[in-house]
Amino acid sequence: MRLTRILLVCAVLCGVAPCLRAEYISLRNGQRLHVTGYQIIGEKYRLQVAGGIVEVPVDEVISIDVEDSFAPLPAPIAATAPFREIVKAAATHYNMDADLVASVIAAESNFDPKAVSRKNARGLMQLLPQTAARFGVRNIFDPQENIDAGTHYLRDLLQRYDNNLALALAAYNAGPERVRQFGRVPPYAETASYIRRVKKAYEKSKAGLTLETVSPSGPADKKKFSSSALNPSASSASSQLSLSN
């Protein structure tokens, strides 16, 4: 039966032209890989991913979906956005801008609570197990625990880098030790792309008039982009956010 399945998949692949668009491959462990090409070698898939080639057993692959079958990146904190109330609660608790938290989630996991990266970062805010443990997370895939810890960590990074969003996001993506090593945003293409995606989503949310900023004093002025990632009403976080690299 296993051999039959492999032969059927091979037959399909042989009759199809090479992949012209990116696809997602879902694995049994909950991980979803973004690939630009694949082939079967023996009993393994050889997958083309950003940065190189990975191989996974055929039996570990649940499905292969073309990229355009997925919904567009969710707008941060929109009325129908997933986990909206959890994000707002965490943002309120840590005096953060809910739109920024949601923008990070969108870039990290596209709001997939079971997401697992190649570096073993997990859940909505892609926490490494050691980071999750540091913030008291018991179930890293639980949306509430994951978002609470990720928001706490992001708040700490913003305070550490004097509200410099680029440095805080670089540390969130590549680690504070890399920011310390280079004394600036690390020269990694992945990190630079990550910062651009979060900033773009965040700026769009501020310009779109459709999103909410958590503030004890009520919704923030949405007529123009607000540069405060930390809640401006918080006495401990009143400085303005720097968006420069």
JSON list of C-alpha atoms in Angstrom, two decimals:
[
{"chain": "A", "resi": 1, "resn": "MET", "atom": "CA", "xyz": [0.00, 0.00, 0.00]},
{"chain": "A", "resi": 2, "resn": "ARG", "atom": "CA", "xyz": [2.82, 2.36, 0.89]},
{"chain": "A", "resi": 3, "resn": "LEU", "atom": "CA", "xyz": [4.64, 1.57, -2.36]},
{"chain": "A", "resi": 4, "resn": "THR", "atom": "CA", "xyz": [1.43, 2.09, -4.33]},
{"chain": "A", "resi": 5, "resn": "ARG", "atom": "CA", "xyz": [0.99, 5.51, -2.76]},
{"chain": "A", "resi": 6, "resn": "ILE", "atom": "CA", "xyz": [4.55, 6.50, -3.65]},
{"chain": "A", "resi": 7, "resn": "LEU", "atom": "CA", "xyz": [4.14, 5.31, -7.23]},
{"chain": "A", "resi": 8, "resn": "LEU", "atom": "CA", "xyz": [0.89, 7.23, -7.62]},
{"chain": "A", "resi": 9, "resn": "VAL", "atom": "CA", "xyz": [2.49, 10.41, -6.37]},
{"chain": "A", "resi": 10, "resn": "CYS", "atom": "CA", "xyz": [5.47, 9.87, -8.67]},
{"chain": "A", "resi": 11, "resn": "ALA", "atom": "CA", "xyz": [3.15, 9.37, -11.62]},
{"chain": "A", "resi": 12, "resn": "VAL", "atom": "CA", "xyz": [1.38, 12.62, -10.87]},
{"chain": "A", "resi": 13, "resn": "LEU", "atom": "CA", "xyz": [4.66, 14.50, -10.48]},
{"chain": "A", "resi": 14, "resn": "CYS", "atom": "CA", "xyz": [6.08, 13.08, -13.68]},
{"chain": "A", "resi": 15, "resn": "GLY", "atom": "CA", "xyz": [3.06, 14.24, -15.63]},
{"chain": "A", "resi": 16, "resn": "VAL", "atom": "CA", "xyz": [3.19, 17.77, -14.31]},
{"chain": "A", "resi": 17, "resn": "ALA", "atom": "CA", "xyz": [5.56, 20.51, -15.39]},
{"chain": "A", "resi": 18, "resn": "PRO", "atom": "CA", "xyz": [7.97, 21.87, -12.76]},
{"chain": "A", "resi": 19, "resn": "CYS", "atom": "CA", "xyz": [6.36, 24.10, -10.18]},
{"chain": "A", "resi": 20, "resn": "LEU", "atom": "CA", "xyz": [5.94, 27.67, -11.42]},
{"chain": "A", "resi": 21, "resn": "ARG", "atom": "CA", "xyz": [4.57, 29.06, -8.17]},
{"chain": "A", "resi": 22, "resn": "ALA", "atom": "CA", "xyz": [5.22, 28.54, -4.51]},
{"chain": "A", "resi": 23, "resn": "GLU", "atom": "CA", "xyz": [3.34, 25.92, -2.55]},
{"chain": "A", "resi": 24, "resn": "TYR", "atom": "CA", "xyz": [2.81, 24.90, 1.06]},
{"chain": "A", "resi": 25, "resn": "ILE", "atom": "CA", "xyz": [3.56, 21.40, 2.31]},
{"chain": "A", "resi": 26, "resn": "SER", "atom": "CA", "xyz": [1.82, 20.43, 5.57]},
{"chain": "A", "resi": 27, "resn": "LEU", "atom": "CA", "xyz": [3.50, 17.88, 7.83]},
{"chain": "A", "resi": 28, "resn": "ARG", "atom": "CA", "xyz": [2.06, 15.57, 10.48]},
{"chain": "A", "resi": 29, "resn": "ASN", "atom": "CA", "xyz": [3.88, 17.44, 13.26]},
{"chain": "A", "resi": 30, "resn": "GLY", "atom": "CA", "xyz": [1.87, 20.58, 12.45]},
{"chain": "A", "resi": 31, "resn": "GLN", "atom": "CA", "xyz": [4.67, 22.34, 10.56]},
{"chain": "A", "resi": 32, "resn": "ARG", "atom": "CA", "xyz": [3.88, 24.01, 7.24]},
{"chain": "A", "resi": 33, "resn": "LEU", "atom": "CA", "xyz": [6.74, 24.56, 4.82]},
{"chain": "A", "resi": 34, "resn": "HIS", "atom": "CA", "xyz": [6.76, 27.19, 2.09]},
{"chain": "A", "resi": 35, "resn": "VAL", "atom": "CA", "xyz": [8.42, 25.57, -0.94]},
{"chain": "A", "resi": 36, "resn": "THR", "atom": "CA", "xyz": [9.26, 26.65, -4.47]},
{"chain": "A", "resi": 37, "resn": "GLY", "atom": "CA", "xyz": [9.76, 23.13, -5.79]},
{"chain": "A", "resi": 38, "resn": "TYR", "atom": "CA", "xyz": [9.80, 19.48, -4.77]},
{"chain": "A", "resi": 39, "resn": "GLN", "atom": "CA", "xyz": [10.43, 15.95, -6.02]},
{"chain": "A", "resi": 40, "resn": "ILE", "atom": "CA", "xyz": [10.33, 12.43, -4.63]},
{"chain": "A", "resi": 41, "resn": "ILE", "atom": "CA", "xyz": [13.65, 10.63, -4.13]},
{"chain": "A", "resi": 42, "resn": "GLY", "atom": "CA", "xyz": [13.03, 7.08, -2.94]},
{"chain": "A", "resi": 43, "resn": "GLU", "atom": "CA", "xyz": [10.71, 7.38, 0.07]},
{"chain": "A", "resi": 44, "resn": "LYS", "atom": "CA", "xyz": [11.49, 11.04, 0.76]},
{"chain": "A", "resi": 45, "resn": "TYR", "atom": "CA", "xyz": [10.37, 14.38, -0.57]},
{"chain": "A", "resi": 46, "resn": "ARG", "atom": "CA", "xyz": [13.22, 16.70, -1.53]},
{"chain": "A", "resi": 47, "resn": "LEU", "atom": "CA", "xyz": [11.90, 20.19, -0.93]},
{"chain": "A", "resi": 48, "resn": "GLN", "atom": "CA", "xyz": [13.25, 23.49, -2.20]},
{"chain": "A", "resi": 49, "resn": "VAL", "atom": "CA", "xyz": [12.85, 26.07, 0.57]},
{"chain": "A", "resi": 50, "resn": "ALA", "atom": "CA", "xyz": [14.30, 29.50, 1.22]},
{"chain": "A", "resi": 51, "resn": "GLY", "atom": "CA", "xyz": [17.96, 28.96, 1.98]},
{"chain": "A", "resi": 52, "resn": "GLY", "atom": "CA", "xyz": [18.40, 25.44, 0.59]},
{"chain": "A", "resi": 53, "resn": "ILE", "atom": "CA", "xyz": [17.05, 21.90, 0.34]},
{"chain": "A", "resi": 54, "resn": "VAL", "atom": "CA", "xyz": [15.36, 19.78, 3.01]},
{"chain": "A", "resi": 55, "resn": "GLU", "atom": "CA", "xyz": [14.20, 16.17, 2.86]},
{"chain": "A", "resi": 56, "resn": "VAL", "atom": "CA", "xyz": [11.20, 14.68, 4.68]},
{"chain": "A", "resi": 57, "resn": "PRO", "atom": "CA", "xyz": [9.73, 11.14, 4.59]},
{"chain": "A", "resi": 58, "resn": "VAL", "atom": "CA", "xyz": [6.77, 10.70, 2.25]},
{"chain": "A", "resi": 59, "resn": "ASP", "atom": "CA", "xyz": [4.61, 9.47, 5.14]},
{"chain": "A", "resi": 60, "resn": "GLU", "atom": "CA", "xyz": [5.14, 12.75, 7.02]},
{"chain": "A", "resi": 61, "resn": "VAL", "atom": "CA", "xyz": [3.51, 14.82, 4.28]},
{"chain": "A", "resi": 62, "resn": "ILE", "atom": "CA", "xyz": [-0.22, 15.39, 4.80]},
{"chain": "A", "resi": 63, "resn": "SER", "atom": "CA", "xyz": [-1.00, 17.74, 1.94]},
{"chain": "A", "resi": 64, "resn": "ILE", "atom": "CA", "xyz": [0.46, 19.97, -0.76]},
{"chain": "A", "resi": 65, "resn": "ASP", "atom": "CA", "xyz": [-1.44, 23.19, -1.46]},
{"chain": "A", "resi": 66, "resn": "VAL", "atom": "CA", "xyz": [-0.75, 25.89, -4.02]},
{"chain": "A", "resi": 67, "resn": "GLU", "atom": "CA", "xyz": [0.02, 29.24, -2.44]},
{"chain": "A", "resi": 68, "resn": "ASP", "atom": "CA", "xyz": [-2.91, 31.07, -4.00]},
{"chain": "A", "resi": 69, "resn": "SER", "atom": "CA", "xyz": [-5.37, 28.72, -2.30]},
{"chain": "A", "resi": 70, "resn": "PHE", "atom": "CA", "xyz": [-4.65, 30.45, 1.00]},
{"chain": "A", "resi": 71, "resn": "ALA", "atom": "CA", "xyz": [-6.37, 33.61, 2.18]},
{"chain": "A", "resi": 72, "resn": "PRO", "atom": "CA", "xyz": [-4.34, 36.84, 2.03]},
{"chain": "A", "resi": 73, "resn": "LEU", "atom": "CA", "xyz": [-2.36, 37.86, 5.08]},
{"chain": "A", "resi": 74, "resn": "PRO", "atom": "CA", "xyz": [-4.92, 38.86, 7.70]},
{"chain": "A", "resi": 75, "resn": "ALA", "atom": "CA", "xyz": [-5.16, 42.57, 8.46]},
{"chain": "A", "resi": 76, "resn": "PRO", "atom": "CA", "xyz": [-3.88, 43.08, 12.02]},
{"chain": "A", "resi": 77, "resn": "ILE", "atom": "CA", "xyz": [-6.62, 43.35, 14.63]},
{"chain": "A", "resi": 78, "resn": "ALA", "atom": "CA", "xyz": [-9.40, 43.76, 12.07]},
{"chain": "A", "resi": 79, "resn": "ALA", "atom": "CA", "xyz": [-12.91, 43.09, 13.28]},
{"chain": "A", "resi": 80, "resn": "THR", "atom": "CA", "xyz": [-12.71, 39.51, 12.01]},
{"chain": "A", "resi": 81, "resn": "ALA", "atom": "CA", "xyz": [-9.04, 38.86, 12.79]},
{"chain": "A", "resi": 82, "resn": "PRO", "atom": "CA", "xyz": [-8.30, 35.62, 14.65]},
{"chain": "A", "resi": 83, "resn": "PHE", "atom": "CA", "xyz": [-7.54, 35.88, 18.36]},
{"chain": "A", "resi": 84, "resn": "ARG", "atom": "CA", "xyz": [-8.53, 39.56, 18.34]},
{"chain": "A", "resi": 85, "resn": "GLU", "atom": "CA", "xyz": [-9.65, 39.66, 21.97]},
{"chain": "A", "resi": 86, "resn": "ILE", "atom": "CA", "xyz": [-6.58, 37.78, 23.22]},
{"chain": "A", "resi": 87, "resn": "VAL", "atom": "CA", "xyz": [-4.29, 40.22, 21.41]},
{"chain": "A", "resi": 88, "resn": "LYS", "atom": "CA", "xyz": [-6.15, 43.20, 22.81]},
{"chain": "A", "resi": 89, "resn": "ALA", "atom": "CA", "xyz": [-6.01, 41.79, 26.35]},
{"chain": "A", "resi": 90, "resn": "ALA", "atom": "CA", "xyz": [-2.26, 41.12, 26.16]},
{"chain": "A", "resi": 91, "resn": "ALA", "atom": "CA", "xyz": [-1.60, 44.53, 24.64]},
{"chain": "A", "resi": 92, "resn": "THR", "atom": "CA", "xyz": [-3.57, 46.23, 27.40]},
{"chain": "A", "resi": 93, "resn": "HIS", "atom": "CA", "xyz": [-1.76, 44.26, 30.11]},
{"chain": "A", "resi": 94, "resn": "TYR", "atom": "CA", "xyz": [1.71, 45.16, 28.80]},
{"chain": "A", "resi": 95, "resn": "ASN", "atom": "CA", "xyz": [0.87, 48.70, 27.65]},
{"chain": "A", "resi": 96, "resn": "MET", "atom": "CA", "xyz": [1.50, 47.79, 24.02]},
{"chain": "A", "resi": 97, "resn": "ASP", "atom": "CA", "xyz": [-0.11, 48.75, 20.73]},
{"chain": "A", "resi": 98, "resn": "ALA", "atom": "CA", "xyz": [-2.39, 45.87, 19.74]},
{"chain": "A", "resi": 99, "resn": "ASP", "atom": "CA", "xyz": [-1.83, 46.61, 16.05]},
{"chain": "A", "resi": 100, "resn": "LEU", "atom": "CA", "xyz": [1.91, 46.08, 16.46]},
{"chain": "A", "resi": 101, "resn": "VAL", "atom": "CA", "xyz": [1.39, 42.78, 18.29]},
{"chain": "A", "resi": 102, "resn": "ALA", "atom": "CA", "xyz": [-0.98, 41.59, 15.57]},
{"chain": "A", "resi": 103, "resn": "SER", "atom": "CA", "xyz": [1.46, 42.70, 12.86]},
{"chain": "A", "resi": 104, "resn": "VAL", "atom": "CA", "xyz": [4.17, 40.58, 14.49]},
{"chain": "A", "resi": 105, "resn": "ILE", "atom": "CA", "xyz": [1.83, 37.58, 14.67]},
{"chain": "A", "resi": 106, "resn": "ALA", "atom": "CA", "xyz": [0.92, 38.01, 11.00]},
{"chain": "A", "resi": 107, "resn": "ALA", "atom": "CA", "xyz": [4.60, 38.03, 9.99]},
{"chain": "A", "resi": 108, "resn": "GLU", "atom": "CA", "xyz": [5.60, 35.23, 12.37]},
{"chain": "A", "resi": 109, "resn": "SER", "atom": "CA", "xyz": [2.87, 32.64, 11.82]},
{"chain": "A", "resi": 110, "resn": "ASN", "atom": "CA", "xyz": [0.09, 34.14, 9.67]},
{"chain": "A", "resi": 111, "resn": "PHE", "atom": "CA", "xyz": [-2.16, 33.51, 12.69]},
{"chain": "A", "resi": 112, "resn": "ASP", "atom": "CA", "xyz": [-1.51, 29.74, 12.68]},
{"chain": "A", "resi": 113, "resn": "PRO", "atom": "CA", "xyz": [-1.43, 28.62, 16.35]},
{"chain": "A", "resi": 114, "resn": "LYS", "atom": "CA", "xyz": [0.27, 25.31, 15.43]},
{"chain": "A", "resi": 115, "resn": "ALA", "atom": "CA", "xyz": [3.05, 26.82, 13.32]},
{"chain": "A", "resi": 116, "resn": "VAL", "atom": "CA", "xyz": [6.56, 25.40, 13.84]},
{"chain": "A", "resi": 117, "resn": "SER", "atom": "CA", "xyz": [9.61, 26.93, 12.16]},
{"chain": "A", "resi": 118, "resn": "ARG", "atom": "CA", "xyz": [12.80, 25.23, 11.00]},
{"chain": "A", "resi": 119, "resn": "LYS", "atom": "CA", "xyz": [14.47, 26.74, 14.08]},
{"chain": "A", "resi": 120, "resn": "ASN", "atom": "CA", "xyz": [11.82, 25.12, 16.32]},
{"chain": "A", "resi": 121, "resn": "ALA", "atom": "CA", "xyz": [10.05, 28.40, 17.11]},
{"chain": "A", "resi": 122, "resn": "ARG", "atom": "CA", "xyz": [6.43, 27.60, 17.86]},
{"chain": "A", "resi": 123, "resn": "GLY", "atom": "CA", "xyz": [2.92, 28.95, 17.93]},
{"chain": "A", "resi": 124, "resn": "LEU", "atom": "CA", "xyz": [1.37, 32.27, 16.99]},
{"chain": "A", "resi": 125, "resn": "MET", "atom": "CA", "xyz": [4.31, 34.44, 18.05]},
{"chain": "A", "resi": 126, "resn": "GLN", "atom": "CA", "xyz": [6.92, 31.79, 17.18]},
{"chain": "A", "resi": 127, "resn": "LEU", "atom": "CA", "xyz": [8.46, 31.41, 20.62]},
{"chain": "A", "resi": 128, "resn": "LEU", "atom": "CA", "xyz": [11.54, 29.27, 21.10]},
{"chain": "A", "resi": 129, "resn": "PRO", "atom": "CA", "xyz": [11.01, 26.72, 23.91]},
{"chain": "A", "resi": 130, "resn": "GLN", "atom": "CA", "xyz": [13.62, 28.44, 26.09]},
{"chain": "A", "resi": 131, "resn": "THR", "atom": "CA", "xyz": [11.95, 31.83, 25.62]},
{"chain": "A", "resi": 132, "resn": "ALA", "atom": "CA", "xyz": [8.54, 30.35, 26.41]},
{"chain": "A", "resi": 133, "resn": "ALA", "atom": "CA", "xyz": [9.93, 28.76, 29.58]},
{"chain": "A", "resi": 134, "resn": "ARG", "atom": "CA", "xyz": [11.45, 32.09, 30.65]},
{"chain": "A", "resi": 135, "resn": "PHE", "atom": "CA", "xyz": [8.00, 33.69, 30.55]},
{"chain": "A", "resi": 136, "resn": "GLY", "atom": "CA", "xyz": [6.27, 30.83, 32.35]},
{"chain": "A", "resi": 137, "resn": "VAL", "atom": "CA", "xyz": [4.51, 29.26, 29.35]},
{"chain": "A", "resi": 138, "resn": "ARG", "atom": "CA", "xyz": [3.25, 25.76, 30.01]},
{"chain": "A", "resi": 139, "resn": "ASN", "atom": "CA", "xyz": [1.60, 25.04, 26.66]},
{"chain": "A", "resi": 140, "resn": "ILE", "atom": "CA", "xyz": [3.46, 26.85, 23.90]},
{"chain": "A", "resi": 141, "resn": "PHE", "atom": "CA", "xyz": [0.67, 26.17, 21.39]},
{"chain": "A", "resi": 142, "resn": "ASP", "atom": "CA", "xyz": [-2.04, 27.67, 23.59]},
{"chain": "A", "resi": 143, "resn": "PRO", "atom": "CA", "xyz": [-2.98, 30.98, 21.89]},
{"chain": "A", "resi": 144, "resn": "GLN", "atom": "CA", "xyz": [-3.48, 32.89, 25.13]},
{"chain": "A", "resi": 145, "resn": "GLU", "atom": "CA", "xyz": [-0.21, 31.77, 26.71]},
{"chain": "A", "resi": 146, "resn": "ASN", "atom": "CA", "xyz": [1.75, 32.22, 23.49]},
{"chain": "A", "resi": 147, "resn": "ILE", "atom": "CA", "xyz": [0.43, 35.71, 22.76]},
{"chain": "A", "resi": 148, "resn": "ASP", "atom": "CA", "xyz": [0.84, 36.83, 26.37]},
{"chain": "A", "resi": 149, "resn": "ALA", "atom": "CA", "xyz": [4.48, 35.68, 26.49]},
{"chain": "A", "resi": 150, "resn": "GLY", "atom": "CA", "xyz": [5.28, 37.02, 23.01]},
{"chain": "A", "resi": 151, "resn": "THR", "atom": "CA", "xyz": [3.79, 40.42, 23.83]},
{"chain": "A", "resi": 152, "resn": "HIS", "atom": "CA", "xyz": [5.69, 40.51, 27.13]},
{"chain": "A", "resi": 153, "resn": "TYR", "atom": "CA", "xyz": [8.93, 39.67, 25.30]},
{"chain": "A", "resi": 154, "resn": "LEU", "atom": "CA", "xyz": [8.32, 42.26, 22.58]},
{"chain": "A", "resi": 155, "resn": "ARG", "atom": "CA", "xyz": [7.58, 44.91, 25.24]},
{"chain": "A", "resi": 156, "resn": "ASP", "atom": "CA", "xyz": [10.84, 44.09, 27.00]},
{"chain": "A", "resi": 157, "resn": "LEU", "atom": "CA", "xyz": [12.79, 44.39, 23.74]},
{"chain": "A", "resi": 158, "resn": "LEU", "atom": "CA", "xyz": [11.24, 47.77, 22.91]},
{"chain": "A", "resi": 159, "resn": "GLN", "atom": "CA", "xyz": [12.19, 49.05, 26.34]},
{"chain": "A", "resi": 160, "resn": "ARG", "atom": "CA", "xyz": [15.69, 47.61, 25.99]},
{"chain": "A", "resi": 161, "resn": "TYR", "atom": "CA", "xyz": [16.26, 49.42, 22.68]},
{"chain": "A", "resi": 162, "resn": "ASP", "atom": "CA", "xyz": [14.65, 52.71, 23.69]},
{"chain": "A", "resi": 163, "resn": "ASN", "atom": "CA", "xyz": [11.58, 52.12, 21.50]},
{"chain": "A", "resi": 164, "resn": "ASN", "atom": "CA", "xyz": [13.65, 51.56, 18.34]},
{"chain": "A", "resi": 165, "resn": "LEU", "atom": "CA", "xyz": [11.27, 49.25, 16.48]},
{"chain": "A", "resi": 166, "resn": "ALA", "atom": "CA", "xyz": [13.85, 48.05, 13.95]},
{"chain": "A", "resi": 167, "resn": "LEU", "atom": "CA", "xyz": [16.24, 46.91, 16.69]},
{"chain": "A", "resi": 168, "resn": "ALA", "atom": "CA", "xyz": [13.45, 45.35, 18.76]},
{"chain": "A", "resi": 169, "resn": "LEU", "atom": "CA", "xyz": [12.16, 43.40, 15.76]},
{"chain": "A", "resi": 170, "resn": "ALA", "atom": "CA", "xyz": [15.71, 42.37, 14.79]},
{"chain": "A", "resi": 171, "resn": "ALA", "atom": "CA", "xyz": [16.23, 41.03, 18.30]},
{"chain": "A", "resi": 172, "resn": "TYR", "atom": "CA", "xyz": [12.87, 39.24, 18.20]},
{"chain": "A", "resi": 173, "resn": "ASN", "atom": "CA", "xyz": [13.81, 37.60, 14.89]},
{"chain": "A", "resi": 174, "resn": "ALA", "atom": "CA", "xyz": [17.55, 36.97, 15.18]},
{"chain": "A", "resi": 175, "resn": "GLY", "atom": "CA", "xyz": [18.09, 37.26, 18.93]},
{"chain": "A", "resi": 176, "resn": "PRO", "atom": "CA", "xyz": [19.44, 40.06, 21.15]},
{"chain": "A", "resi": 177, "resn": "GLU", "atom": "CA", "xyz": [22.91, 38.53, 21.03]},
{"chain": "A", "resi": 178, "resn": "ARG", "atom": "CA", "xyz": [23.09, 39.18, 17.28]},
{"chain": "A", "resi": 179, "resn": "VAL", "atom": "CA", "xyz": [22.03, 42.81, 17.74]},
{"chain": "A", "resi": 180, "resn": "ARG", "atom": "CA", "xyz": [24.71, 43.16, 20.40]},
{"chain": "A", "resi": 181, "resn": "GLN", "atom": "CA", "xyz": [27.29, 41.45, 18.16]},
{"chain": "A", "resi": 182, "resn": "PHE", "atom": "CA", "xyz": [26.78, 43.86, 15.25]},
{"chain": "A", "resi": 183, "resn": "GLY", "atom": "CA", "xyz": [25.68, 46.91, 17.23]},
{"chain": "A", "resi": 184, "resn": "ARG", "atom": "CA", "xyz": [22.79, 47.38, 14.78]},
{"chain": "A", "resi": 185, "resn": "VAL", "atom": "CA", "xyz": [20.28, 45.34, 12.79]},
{"chain": "A", "resi": 186, "resn": "PRO", "atom": "CA", "xyz": [22.18, 42.15, 11.85]},
{"chain": "A", "resi": 187, "resn": "PRO", "atom": "CA", "xyz": [23.06, 41.93, 8.13]},
{"chain": "A", "resi": 188, "resn": "TYR", "atom": "CA", "xyz": [20.80, 38.95, 7.51]},
{"chain": "A", "resi": 189, "resn": "ALA", "atom": "CA", "xyz": [18.40, 38.95, 4.54]},
{"chain": "A", "resi": 190, "resn": "GLU", "atom": "CA", "xyz": [15.79, 37.05, 6.56]},
{"chain": "A", "resi": 191, "resn": "THR", "atom": "CA", "xyz": [15.89, 39.60, 9.39]},
{"chain": "A", "resi": 192, "resn": "ALA", "atom": "CA", "xyz": [15.73, 42.58, 7.03]},
{"chain": "A", "resi": 193, "resn": "SER", "atom": "CA", "xyz": [12.75, 41.05, 5.21]},
{"chain": "A", "resi": 194, "resn": "TYR", "atom": "CA", "xyz": [11.03, 40.31, 8.51]},
{"chain": "A", "resi": 195, "resn": "ILE", "atom": "CA", "xyz": [11.41, 43.90, 9.72]},
{"chain": "A", "resi": 196, "resn": "ARG", "atom": "CA", "xyz": [10.03, 45.25, 6.44]},
{"chain": "A", "resi": 197, "resn": "ARG", "atom": "CA", "xyz": [6.99, 42.96, 6.59]},
{"chain": "A", "resi": 198, "resn": "VAL", "atom": "CA", "xyz": [6.10, 43.87, 10.16]},
{"chain": "A", "resi": 199, "resn": "LYS", "atom": "CA", "xyz": [6.58, 47.59, 9.54]},
{"chain": "A", "resi": 200, "resn": "LYS", "atom": "CA", "xyz": [4.49, 47.47, 6.37]},
{"chain": "A", "resi": 201, "resn": "ALA", "atom": "CA", "xyz": [1.63, 45.70, 8.15]},
{"chain": "A", "resi": 202, "resn": "TYR", "atom": "CA", "xyz": [1.88, 48.04, 11.13]},
{"chain": "A", "resi": 203, "resn": "GLU", "atom": "CA", "xyz": [1.94, 51.21, 9.04]},
{"chain": "A", "resi": 204, "resn": "LYS", "atom": "CA", "xyz": [-0.95, 49.92, 6.94]},
{"chain": "A", "resi": 205, "resn": "SER", "atom": "CA", "xyz": [-2.99, 49.27, 10.06]},
{"chain": "A", "resi": 206, "resn": "LYS", "atom": "CA", "xyz": [-2.38, 52.82, 11.24]},
{"chain": "A", "resi": 207, "resn": "ALA", "atom": "CA", "xyz": [-3.31, 54.37, 7.92]},
{"chain": "A", "resi": 208, "resn": "GLY", "atom": "CA", "xyz": [-6.33, 52.19, 7.19]},
{"chain": "A", "resi": 209, "resn": "LEU", "atom": "CA", "xyz": [-8.80, 53.60, 9.75]},
{"chain": "A", "resi": 210, "resn": "THR", "atom": "CA", "xyz": [-10.16, 50.09, 10.30]},
{"chain": "A", "resi": 211, "resn": "LEU", "atom": "CA", "xyz": [-8.04, 48.90, 13.20]},
{"chain": "A", "resi": 212, "resn": "GLU", "atom": "CA", "xyz": [-7.97, 49.60, 16.89]},
{"chain": "A", "resi": 213, "resn": "THR", "atom": "CA", "xyz": [-5.21, 50.71, 19.19]},
{"chain": "A", "resi": 214, "resn": "VAL", "atom": "CA", "xyz": [-5.63, 49.58, 22.76]},
{"chain": "A", "resi": 215, "resn": "SER", "atom": "CA", "xyz": [-5.63, 52.48, 25.20]},
{"chain": "A", "resi": 216, "resn": "PRO", "atom": "CA", "xyz": [-7.29, 52.88, 28.59]},
{"chain": "A", "resi": 217, "resn": "SER", "atom": "CA", "xyz": [-8.37, 56.35, 27.46]},
{"chain": "A", "resi": 218, "resn": "GLY", "atom": "CA", "xyz": [-10.14, 55.01, 24.35]},
{"chain": "A", "resi": 219, "resn": "PRO", "atom": "CA", "xyz": [-9.29, 54.44, 20.69]},
{"chain": "A", "resi": 220, "resn": "ALA", "atom": "CA", "xyz": [-6.29, 56.35, 19.40]},
{"chain": "A", "resi": 221, "resn": "ASP", "atom": "CA", "xyz": [-6.50, 59.02, 16.71]},
{"chain": "A", "resi": 222, "resn": "LYS", "atom": "CA", "xyz": [-6.56, 57.10, 13.43]},
{"chain": "A", "resi": 223, "resn": "LYS", "atom": "CA", "xyz": [-6.32, 60.05, 11.05]},
{"chain": "A", "resi": 224, "resn": "LYS", "atom": "CA", "xyz": [-2.59, 59.59, 10.62]},
{"chain": "A", "resi": 225, "resn": "PHE", "atom": "CA", "xyz": [0.06, 57.01, 11.45]},
{"chain": "A", "resi": 226, "resn": "SER", "atom": "CA", "xyz": [0.84, 56.83, 15.13]},
{"chain": "A", "resi": 227, "resn": "SER", "atom": "CA", "xyz": [4.43, 55.90, 15.92]},
{"chain": "A", "resi": 228, "resn": "SER", "atom": "CA", "xyz": [3.90, 54.71, 19.47]},
{"chain": "A", "resi": 229, "resn": "ALA", "atom": "CA", "xyz": [4.19, 50.94, 19.73]},
{"chain": "A", "resi": 230, "resn": "LEU", "atom": "CA", "xyz": [4.01, 51.07, 23.49]},
{"chain": "A", "resi": 231, "resn": "ASN", "atom": "CA", "xyz": [0.76, 52.46, 24.81]},
{"chain": "A", "resi": 232, "resn": "PRO", "atom": "CA", "xyz": [1.28, 56.25, 24.95]},
{"chain": "A", "resi": 233, "resn": "SER", "atom": "CA", "xyz": [-0.85, 56.48, 28.09]},
{"chain": "A", "resi": 234, "resn": "ALA", "atom": "CA", "xyz": [1.55, 54.32, 30.08]},
{"chain": "A", "resi": 235, "resn": "SER", "atom": "CA", "xyz": [3.82, 56.34, 32.34]},
{"chain": "A", "resi": 236, "resn": "SER", "atom": "CA", "xyz": [6.67, 53.87, 31.89]},
{"chain": "A", "resi": 237, "resn": "ALA", "atom": "CA", "xyz": [6.44, 53.89, 28.10]},
{"chain": "A", "resi": 238, "resn": "SER", "atom": "CA", "xyz": [5.80, 57.41, 26.92]},
{"chain": "A", "resi": 239, "resn": "SER", "atom": "CA", "xyz": [8.72, 57.78, 24.52]},
{"chain": "A", "resi": 240, "resn": "GLN", "atom": "CA", "xyz": [8.11, 57.77, 20.79]},
{"chain": "A", "resi": 241, "resn": "LEU", "atom": "CA", "xyz": [8.84, 54.70, 18.70]},
{"chain": "A", "resi": 242, "resn": "SER", "atom": "CA", "xyz": [11.68, 54.99, 16.20]},
{"chain": "A", "resi": 243, "resn": "LEU", "atom": "CA", "xyz": [11.03, 53.21, 12.89]},
{"chain": "A", "resi": 244, "resn": "SER", "atom": "CA", "xyz": [14.54, 53.72, 11.51]},
{"chain": "A", "resi": 245, "resn": "ASN", "atom": "CA", "xyz": [16.89, 50.84, 10.83]}
]
